[in-house]
CSV table of C-alpha atoms and ligand atoms in Angstrom, one decimal:
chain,number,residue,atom,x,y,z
G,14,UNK,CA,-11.7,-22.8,-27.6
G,15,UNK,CA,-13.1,-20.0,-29.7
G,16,UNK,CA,-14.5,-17.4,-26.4
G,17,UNK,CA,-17.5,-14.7,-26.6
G,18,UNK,CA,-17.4,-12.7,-23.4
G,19,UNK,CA,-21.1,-10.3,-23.2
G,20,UNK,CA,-20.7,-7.4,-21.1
G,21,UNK,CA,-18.0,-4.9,-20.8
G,22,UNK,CA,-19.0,-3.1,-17.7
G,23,UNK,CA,-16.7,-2.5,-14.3
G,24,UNK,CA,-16.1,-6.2,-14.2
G,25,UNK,CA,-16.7,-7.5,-17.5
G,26,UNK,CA,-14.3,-5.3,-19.0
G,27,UNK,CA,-10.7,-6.8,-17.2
G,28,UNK,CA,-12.1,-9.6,-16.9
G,29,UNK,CA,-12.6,-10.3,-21.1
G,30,UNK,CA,-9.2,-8.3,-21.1
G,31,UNK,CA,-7.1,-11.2,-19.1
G,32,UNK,CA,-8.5,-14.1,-21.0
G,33,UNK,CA,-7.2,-12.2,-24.4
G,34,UNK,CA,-3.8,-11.9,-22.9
G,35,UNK,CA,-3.7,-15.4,-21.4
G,36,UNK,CA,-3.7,-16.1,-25.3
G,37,UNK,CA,-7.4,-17.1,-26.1
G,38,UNK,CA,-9.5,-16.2,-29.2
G,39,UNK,CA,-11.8,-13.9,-27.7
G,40,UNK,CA,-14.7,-12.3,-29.6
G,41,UNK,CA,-16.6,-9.8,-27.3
G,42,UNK,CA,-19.8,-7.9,-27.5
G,43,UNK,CA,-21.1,-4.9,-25.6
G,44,UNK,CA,-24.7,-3.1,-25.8
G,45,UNK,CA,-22.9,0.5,-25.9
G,46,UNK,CA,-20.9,-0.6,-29.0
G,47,UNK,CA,-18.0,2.2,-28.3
G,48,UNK,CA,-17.4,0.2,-25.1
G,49,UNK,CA,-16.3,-3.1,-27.7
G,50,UNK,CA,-14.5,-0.8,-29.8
G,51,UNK,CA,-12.4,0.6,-26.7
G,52,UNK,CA,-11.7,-2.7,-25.7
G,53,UNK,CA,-10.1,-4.2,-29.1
G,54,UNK,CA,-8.1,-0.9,-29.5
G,55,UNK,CA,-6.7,-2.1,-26.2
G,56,UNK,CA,-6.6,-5.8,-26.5
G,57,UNK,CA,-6.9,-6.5,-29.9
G,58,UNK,CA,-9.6,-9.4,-30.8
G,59,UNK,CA,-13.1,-8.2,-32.8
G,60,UNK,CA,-16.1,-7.4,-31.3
G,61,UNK,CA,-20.0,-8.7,-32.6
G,62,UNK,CA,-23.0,-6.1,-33.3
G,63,UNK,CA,-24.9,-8.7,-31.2
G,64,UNK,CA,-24.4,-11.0,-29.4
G,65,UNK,CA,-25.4,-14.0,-31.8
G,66,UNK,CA,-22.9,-12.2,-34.4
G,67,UNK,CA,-20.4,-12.4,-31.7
G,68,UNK,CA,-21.0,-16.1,-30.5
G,69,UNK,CA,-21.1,-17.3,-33.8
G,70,UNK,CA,-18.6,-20.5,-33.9
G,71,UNK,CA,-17.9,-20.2,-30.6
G,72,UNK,CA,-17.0,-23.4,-28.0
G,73,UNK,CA,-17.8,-21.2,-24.8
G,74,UNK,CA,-20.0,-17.7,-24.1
G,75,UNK,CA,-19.0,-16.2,-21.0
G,76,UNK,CA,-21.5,-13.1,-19.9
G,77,UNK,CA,-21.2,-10.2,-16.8
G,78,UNK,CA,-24.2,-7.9,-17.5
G,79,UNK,CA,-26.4,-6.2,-15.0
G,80,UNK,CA,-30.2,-8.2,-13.8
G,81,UNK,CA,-31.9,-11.2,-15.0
G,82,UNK,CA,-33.7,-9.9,-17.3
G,83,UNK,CA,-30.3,-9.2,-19.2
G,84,UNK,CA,-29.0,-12.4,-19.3
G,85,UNK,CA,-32.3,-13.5,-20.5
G,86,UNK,CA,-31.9,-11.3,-23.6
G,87,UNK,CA,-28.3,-12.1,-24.1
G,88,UNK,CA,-29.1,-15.8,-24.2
G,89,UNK,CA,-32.7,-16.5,-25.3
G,90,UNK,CA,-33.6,-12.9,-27.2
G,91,UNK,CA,-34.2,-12.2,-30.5
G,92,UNK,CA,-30.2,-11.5,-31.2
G,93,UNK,CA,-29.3,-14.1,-28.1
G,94,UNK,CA,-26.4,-16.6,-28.4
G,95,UNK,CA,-28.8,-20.0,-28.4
G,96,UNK,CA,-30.0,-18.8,-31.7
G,97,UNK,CA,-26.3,-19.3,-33.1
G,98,UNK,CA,-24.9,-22.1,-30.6
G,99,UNK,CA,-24.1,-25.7,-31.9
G,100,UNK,CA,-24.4,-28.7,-29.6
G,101,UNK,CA,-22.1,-28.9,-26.5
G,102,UNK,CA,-21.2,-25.3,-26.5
G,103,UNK,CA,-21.0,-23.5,-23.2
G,104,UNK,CA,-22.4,-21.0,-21.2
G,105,UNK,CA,-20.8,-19.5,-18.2
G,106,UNK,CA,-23.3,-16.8,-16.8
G,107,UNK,CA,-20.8,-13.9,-14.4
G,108,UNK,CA,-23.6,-12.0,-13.7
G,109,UNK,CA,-25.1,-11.8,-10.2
G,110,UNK,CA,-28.9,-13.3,-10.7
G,111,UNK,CA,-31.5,-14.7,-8.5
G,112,UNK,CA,-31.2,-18.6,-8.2
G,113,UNK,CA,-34.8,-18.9,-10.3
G,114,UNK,CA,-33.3,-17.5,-13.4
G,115,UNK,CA,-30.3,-19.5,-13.4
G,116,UNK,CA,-32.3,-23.2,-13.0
G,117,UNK,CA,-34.4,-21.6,-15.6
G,118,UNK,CA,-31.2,-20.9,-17.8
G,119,UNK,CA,-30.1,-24.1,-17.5
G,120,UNK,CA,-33.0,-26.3,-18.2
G,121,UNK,CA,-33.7,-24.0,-21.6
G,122,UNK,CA,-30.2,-23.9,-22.5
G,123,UNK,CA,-30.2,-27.9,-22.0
G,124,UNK,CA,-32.9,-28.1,-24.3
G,125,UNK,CA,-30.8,-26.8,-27.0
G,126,UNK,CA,-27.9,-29.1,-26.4
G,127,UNK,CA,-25.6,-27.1,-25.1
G,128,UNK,CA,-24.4,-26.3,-21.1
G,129,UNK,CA,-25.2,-23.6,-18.5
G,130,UNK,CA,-22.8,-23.0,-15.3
G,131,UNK,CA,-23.8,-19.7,-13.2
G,132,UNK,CA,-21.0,-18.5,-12.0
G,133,UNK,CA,-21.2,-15.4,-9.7
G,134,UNK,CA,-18.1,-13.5,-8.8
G,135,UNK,CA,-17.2,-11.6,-5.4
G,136,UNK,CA,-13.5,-9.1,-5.3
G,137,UNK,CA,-15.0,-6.0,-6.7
G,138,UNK,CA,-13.4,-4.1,-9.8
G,139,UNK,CA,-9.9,-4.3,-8.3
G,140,UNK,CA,-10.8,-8.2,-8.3
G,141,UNK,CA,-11.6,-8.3,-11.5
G,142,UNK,CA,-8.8,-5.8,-12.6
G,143,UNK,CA,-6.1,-7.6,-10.8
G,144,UNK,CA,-7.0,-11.1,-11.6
G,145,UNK,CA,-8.3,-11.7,-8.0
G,146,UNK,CA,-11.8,-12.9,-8.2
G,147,UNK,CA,-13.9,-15.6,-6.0
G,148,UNK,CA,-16.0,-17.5,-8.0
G,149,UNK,CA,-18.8,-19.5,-6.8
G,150,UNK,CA,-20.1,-22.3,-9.5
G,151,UNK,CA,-23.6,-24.1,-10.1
G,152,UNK,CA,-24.3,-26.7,-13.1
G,153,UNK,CA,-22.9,-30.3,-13.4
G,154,UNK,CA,-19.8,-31.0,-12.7
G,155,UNK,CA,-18.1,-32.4,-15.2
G,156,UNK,CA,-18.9,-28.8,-17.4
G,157,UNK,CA,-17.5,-27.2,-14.5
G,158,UNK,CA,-14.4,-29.1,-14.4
G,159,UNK,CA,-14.0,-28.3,-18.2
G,160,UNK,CA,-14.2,-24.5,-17.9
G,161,UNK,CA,-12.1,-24.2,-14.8
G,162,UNK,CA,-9.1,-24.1,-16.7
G,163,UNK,CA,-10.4,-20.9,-18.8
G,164,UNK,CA,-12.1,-19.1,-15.4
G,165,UNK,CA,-9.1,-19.6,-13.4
G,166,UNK,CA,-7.3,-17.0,-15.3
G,167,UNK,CA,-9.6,-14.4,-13.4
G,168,UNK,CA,-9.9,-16.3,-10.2
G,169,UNK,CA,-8.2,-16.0,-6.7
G,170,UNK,CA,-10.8,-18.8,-5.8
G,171,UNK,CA,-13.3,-21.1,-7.6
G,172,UNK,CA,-15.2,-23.3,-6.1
G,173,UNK,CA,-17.5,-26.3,-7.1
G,174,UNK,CA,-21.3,-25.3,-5.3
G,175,UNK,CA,-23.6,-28.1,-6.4
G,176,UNK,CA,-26.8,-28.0,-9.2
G,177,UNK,CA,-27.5,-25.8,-11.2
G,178,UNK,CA,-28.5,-22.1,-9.0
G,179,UNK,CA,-25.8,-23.4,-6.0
G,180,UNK,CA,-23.8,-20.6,-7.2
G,181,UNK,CA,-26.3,-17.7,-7.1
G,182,UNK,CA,-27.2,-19.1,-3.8
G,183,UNK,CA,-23.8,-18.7,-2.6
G,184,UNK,CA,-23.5,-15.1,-3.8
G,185,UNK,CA,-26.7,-14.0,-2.2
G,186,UNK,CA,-25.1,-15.1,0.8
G,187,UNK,CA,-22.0,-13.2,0.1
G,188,UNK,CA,-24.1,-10.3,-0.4
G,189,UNK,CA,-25.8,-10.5,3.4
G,190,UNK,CA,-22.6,-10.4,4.8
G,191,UNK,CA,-20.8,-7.9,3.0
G,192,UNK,CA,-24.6,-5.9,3.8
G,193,UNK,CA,-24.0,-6.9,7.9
G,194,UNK,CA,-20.6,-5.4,7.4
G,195,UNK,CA,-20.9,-2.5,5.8
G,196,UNK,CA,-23.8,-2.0,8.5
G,197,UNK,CA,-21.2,-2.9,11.3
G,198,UNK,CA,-18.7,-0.4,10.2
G,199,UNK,CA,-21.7,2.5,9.5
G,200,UNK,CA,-22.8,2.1,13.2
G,201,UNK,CA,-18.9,1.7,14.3
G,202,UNK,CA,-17.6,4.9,12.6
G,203,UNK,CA,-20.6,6.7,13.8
G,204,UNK,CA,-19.5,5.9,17.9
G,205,UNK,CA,-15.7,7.0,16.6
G,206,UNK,CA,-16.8,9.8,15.2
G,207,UNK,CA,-19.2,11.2,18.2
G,208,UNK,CA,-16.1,9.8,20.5
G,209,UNK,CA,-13.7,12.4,18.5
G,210,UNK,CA,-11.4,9.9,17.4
G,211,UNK,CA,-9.5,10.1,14.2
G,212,UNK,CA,-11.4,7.6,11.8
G,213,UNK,CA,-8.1,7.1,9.8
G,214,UNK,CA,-6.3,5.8,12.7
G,215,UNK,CA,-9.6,3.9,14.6
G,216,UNK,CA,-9.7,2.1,10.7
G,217,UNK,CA,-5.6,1.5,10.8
G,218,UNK,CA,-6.0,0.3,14.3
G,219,UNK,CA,-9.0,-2.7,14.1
G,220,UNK,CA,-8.2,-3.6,10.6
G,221,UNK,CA,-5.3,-5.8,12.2
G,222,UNK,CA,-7.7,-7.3,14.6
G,223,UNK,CA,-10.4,-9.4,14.1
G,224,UNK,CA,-12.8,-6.6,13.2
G,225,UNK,CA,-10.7,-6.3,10.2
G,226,UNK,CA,-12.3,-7.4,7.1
G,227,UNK,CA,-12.2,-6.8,2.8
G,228,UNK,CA,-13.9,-3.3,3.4
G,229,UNK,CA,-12.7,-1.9,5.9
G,230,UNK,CA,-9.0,-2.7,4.3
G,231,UNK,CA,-10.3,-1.3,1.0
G,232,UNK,CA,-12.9,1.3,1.9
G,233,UNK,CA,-12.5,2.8,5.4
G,234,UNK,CA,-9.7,5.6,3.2
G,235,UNK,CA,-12.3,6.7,0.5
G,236,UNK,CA,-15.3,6.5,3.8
G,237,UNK,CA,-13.2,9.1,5.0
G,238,UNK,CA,-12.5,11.6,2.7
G,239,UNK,CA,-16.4,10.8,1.3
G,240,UNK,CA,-15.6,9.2,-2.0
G,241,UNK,CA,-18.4,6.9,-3.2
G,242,UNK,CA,-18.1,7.2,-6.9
G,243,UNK,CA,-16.5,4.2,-8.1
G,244,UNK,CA,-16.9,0.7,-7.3
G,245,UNK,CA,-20.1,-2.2,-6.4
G,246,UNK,CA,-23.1,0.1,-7.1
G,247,UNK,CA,-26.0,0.7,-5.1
G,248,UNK,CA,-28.5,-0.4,-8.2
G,249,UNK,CA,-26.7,-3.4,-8.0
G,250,UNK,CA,-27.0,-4.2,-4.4
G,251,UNK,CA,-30.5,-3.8,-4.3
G,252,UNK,CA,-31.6,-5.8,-7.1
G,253,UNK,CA,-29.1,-8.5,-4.8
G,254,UNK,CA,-30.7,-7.8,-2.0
G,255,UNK,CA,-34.2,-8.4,-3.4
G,256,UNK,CA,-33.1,-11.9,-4.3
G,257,UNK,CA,-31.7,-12.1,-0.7
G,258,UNK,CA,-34.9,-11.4,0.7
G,259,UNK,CA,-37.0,-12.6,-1.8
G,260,UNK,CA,-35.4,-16.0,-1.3
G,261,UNK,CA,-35.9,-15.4,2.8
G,262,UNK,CA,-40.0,-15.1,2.2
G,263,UNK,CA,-39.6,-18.3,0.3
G,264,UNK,CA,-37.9,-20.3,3.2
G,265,UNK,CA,-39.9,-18.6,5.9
G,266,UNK,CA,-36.4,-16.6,7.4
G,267,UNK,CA,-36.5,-13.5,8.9
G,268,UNK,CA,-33.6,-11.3,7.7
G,269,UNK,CA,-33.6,-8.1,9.7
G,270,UNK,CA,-30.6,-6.6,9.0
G,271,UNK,CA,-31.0,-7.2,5.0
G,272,UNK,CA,-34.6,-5.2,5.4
G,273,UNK,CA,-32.5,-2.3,6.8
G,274,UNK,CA,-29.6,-2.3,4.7
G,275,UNK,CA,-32.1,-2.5,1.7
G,276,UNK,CA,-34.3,0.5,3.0
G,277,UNK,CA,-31.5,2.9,3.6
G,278,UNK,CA,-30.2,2.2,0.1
G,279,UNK,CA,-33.7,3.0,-0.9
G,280,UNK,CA,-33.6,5.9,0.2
G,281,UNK,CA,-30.1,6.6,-0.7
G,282,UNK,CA,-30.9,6.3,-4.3
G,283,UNK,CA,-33.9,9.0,-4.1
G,284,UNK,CA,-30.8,11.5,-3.3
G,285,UNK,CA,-28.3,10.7,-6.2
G,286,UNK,CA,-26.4,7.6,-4.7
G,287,UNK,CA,-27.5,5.0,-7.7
G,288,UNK,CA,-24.0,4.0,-8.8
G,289,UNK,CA,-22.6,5.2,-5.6
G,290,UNK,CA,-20.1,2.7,-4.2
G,291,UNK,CA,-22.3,0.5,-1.3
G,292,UNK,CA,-19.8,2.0,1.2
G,293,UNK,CA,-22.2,5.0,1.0
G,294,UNK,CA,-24.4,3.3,3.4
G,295,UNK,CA,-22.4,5.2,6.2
G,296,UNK,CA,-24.3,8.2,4.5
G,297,UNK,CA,-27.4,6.9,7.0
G,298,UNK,CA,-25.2,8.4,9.6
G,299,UNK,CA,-24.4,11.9,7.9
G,300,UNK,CA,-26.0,13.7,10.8
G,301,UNK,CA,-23.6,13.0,13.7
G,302,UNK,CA,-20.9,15.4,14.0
G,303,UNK,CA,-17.9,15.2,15.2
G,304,UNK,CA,-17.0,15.4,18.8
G,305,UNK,CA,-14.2,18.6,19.6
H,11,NAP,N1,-19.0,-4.0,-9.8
H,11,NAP,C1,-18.7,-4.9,-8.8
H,11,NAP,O1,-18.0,-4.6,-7.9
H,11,NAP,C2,-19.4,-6.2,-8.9
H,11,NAP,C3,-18.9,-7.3,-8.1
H,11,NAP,C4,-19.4,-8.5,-8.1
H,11,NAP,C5,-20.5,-8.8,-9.0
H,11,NAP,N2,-21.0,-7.8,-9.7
H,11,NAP,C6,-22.2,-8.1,-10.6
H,11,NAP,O2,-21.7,-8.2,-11.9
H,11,NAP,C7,-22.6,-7.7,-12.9
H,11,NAP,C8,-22.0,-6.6,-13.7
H,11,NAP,O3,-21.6,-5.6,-12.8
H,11,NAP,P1,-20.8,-4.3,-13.3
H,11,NAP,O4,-20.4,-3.5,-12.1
H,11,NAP,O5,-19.8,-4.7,-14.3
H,11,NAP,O6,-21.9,-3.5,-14.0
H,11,NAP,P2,-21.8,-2.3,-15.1
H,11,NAP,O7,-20.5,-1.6,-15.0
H,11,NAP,O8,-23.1,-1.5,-14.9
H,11,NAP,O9,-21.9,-3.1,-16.5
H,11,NAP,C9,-23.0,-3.8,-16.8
H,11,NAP,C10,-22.8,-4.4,-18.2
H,11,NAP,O10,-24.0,-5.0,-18.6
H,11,NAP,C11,-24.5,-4.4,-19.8
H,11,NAP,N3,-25.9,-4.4,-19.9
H,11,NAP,C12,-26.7,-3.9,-18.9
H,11,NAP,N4,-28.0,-4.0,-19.3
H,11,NAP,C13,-28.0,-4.6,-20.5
H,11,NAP,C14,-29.0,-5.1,-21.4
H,11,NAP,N5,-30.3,-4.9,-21.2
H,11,NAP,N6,-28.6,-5.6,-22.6
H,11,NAP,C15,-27.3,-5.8,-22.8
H,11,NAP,N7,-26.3,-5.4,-22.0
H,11,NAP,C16,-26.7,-4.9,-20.9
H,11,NAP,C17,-23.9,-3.0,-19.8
H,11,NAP,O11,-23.8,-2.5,-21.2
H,11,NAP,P3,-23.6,-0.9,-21.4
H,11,NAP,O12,-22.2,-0.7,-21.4
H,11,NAP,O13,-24.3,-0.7,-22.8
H,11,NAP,O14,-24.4,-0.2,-20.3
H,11,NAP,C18,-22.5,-3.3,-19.3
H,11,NAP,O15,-21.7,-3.9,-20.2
H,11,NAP,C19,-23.9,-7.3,-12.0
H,11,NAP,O16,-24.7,-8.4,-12.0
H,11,NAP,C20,-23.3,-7.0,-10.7
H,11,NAP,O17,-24.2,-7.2,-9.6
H,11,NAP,C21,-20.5,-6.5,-9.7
């Protein structure tokens, strides 16, 4: 299969990087071009000044960019890949997006004769750097069962979700838990640090319990020595969390601890913390002091 990979961000970046050294053909593209030139000088491969220049020929388009709104260009804009795709090409769509734009994606794409999977990821940038991801699929099946071969060389996990949206629906409810934990461990290290204990230790100590969890293990050590700049972004949360909640009003839930979660990163971003790791949230907290 001839591969275009869109999006060299934090994840998009390894991620285009291991299928080139698992041996595909891969042809990427990047908005910031200096990003796609980077990325040959380290993997080889060409890049495309768009992305219908770098699609061109190709079997399968796989794309991590940022909103919806992105993935709408990449794919239906003026330079997007359906201008370029042939019948029975591929999409496989990385980026997190609300549920809506990836049924939409997948009728228009249909239209065209060619496939749409959306196929969230969850691991972070180690994930992604190490191979490690969990990805979370929606589309038909039998699409999905020809591109596992090709996404496995990412994943830790990948899973089969149902129609077309199953695997945005999946992420946003990846993205309300890692939100109720990252709010558990705010309110936890608050009551540690007002108790006097040593957070290091309090973090060492639960992790092999069953409060341990993915961010505690690979975030309580940067909490600590307040180091947020690296990592899931606060932008990106956000727009997440407005699909979270969005897709709450639609079903008539009630998702209280999303509403707060999403309001302190509101205000978090007013005071510099846009691509601050989410971990910041324990920011909301920055008052207490520490007990002698
Ligand atoms: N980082 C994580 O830990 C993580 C984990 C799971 C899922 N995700 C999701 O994965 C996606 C990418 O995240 P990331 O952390 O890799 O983001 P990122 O580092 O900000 O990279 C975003 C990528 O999208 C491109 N892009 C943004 N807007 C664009 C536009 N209008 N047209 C064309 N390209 C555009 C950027 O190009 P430029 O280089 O030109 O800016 C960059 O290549 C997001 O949906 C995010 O929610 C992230």
């Amino acid at each position: 299969m001839k591969i275009t990979f869109l999006g060299l961000g934090v994840m998009g970046y390894p991620m285009a990087g291991h299928l080139h050294t698992a041996g595909h053909d891969v042809c990427v593209y990047n908005r910031t071009t200096a990003k796609a030139q980077k990325w040959v000088d380290e993997f080889g491969g060409n890049y495309g000044e768009t992305p219908a220049l770098a699609a061109k020929n190709s079997d399968l388009v796989l794309l991590c960019v940022g909103n919806d709104d992105d993935v709408r260009e990449m794919i239906v804009g003026e330079q997007g890949v359906l201008s370029v795709l042939t019948e029975g090409a591929i999409i496989v769509d990385h980026t997190t997006t609300s549920d809506r734009l990836a049924k939409d994606m997948y009728r228009v794409v249909q239209e065209k004769g060619c496939h749409f999977i959306d196929a969230p990821v969850s691991g972070g940038q180690a994930g992604a750097e190490n191979a490690q991801l969990a990805i979370m699929a929606g589309g038909d099946k039998t699409i999905f069962d020809k591109v596992s071969p090709i996404l496995d060389v990412y994943a830790k996990s990948l899973l089969y979700m149902g129609a077309a949206g199953a695997g945005q629906a999946t992420k946003m409810t990846n993205q309300l838990l890692i939100a109720g934990v990252l709010q558990g461990i705010s309110e936890g290290f608050a009551l540690a640090k007002s108790a006097g204990l040593d957070l290091d230790q309090v973090a060492r100590a639960i992790s092999a319990g069953s409060a341990g969890s993915w961010q505690l293990t690979n975030r309580a050590e940067n909490i600590n020595k307040d180091k947020f700049d690296y990592g899931f972004a606060v932008d990106w949360m956000r727009k997440d969390l407005g699909f979270c909640l969005q897709a709450a009003k639609a079903y008539g839930i009630e998702l209280p601890n999303a509403q707060w979660v999403d309001n302190c990163y509101a205000l978090l971003q007013t005071q510099g913390h846009q691509r601050s790791d989410t971990s910041v949230l324990v920011k909301q907290y920055a008052d207490i002091k520490q007990a002698k």
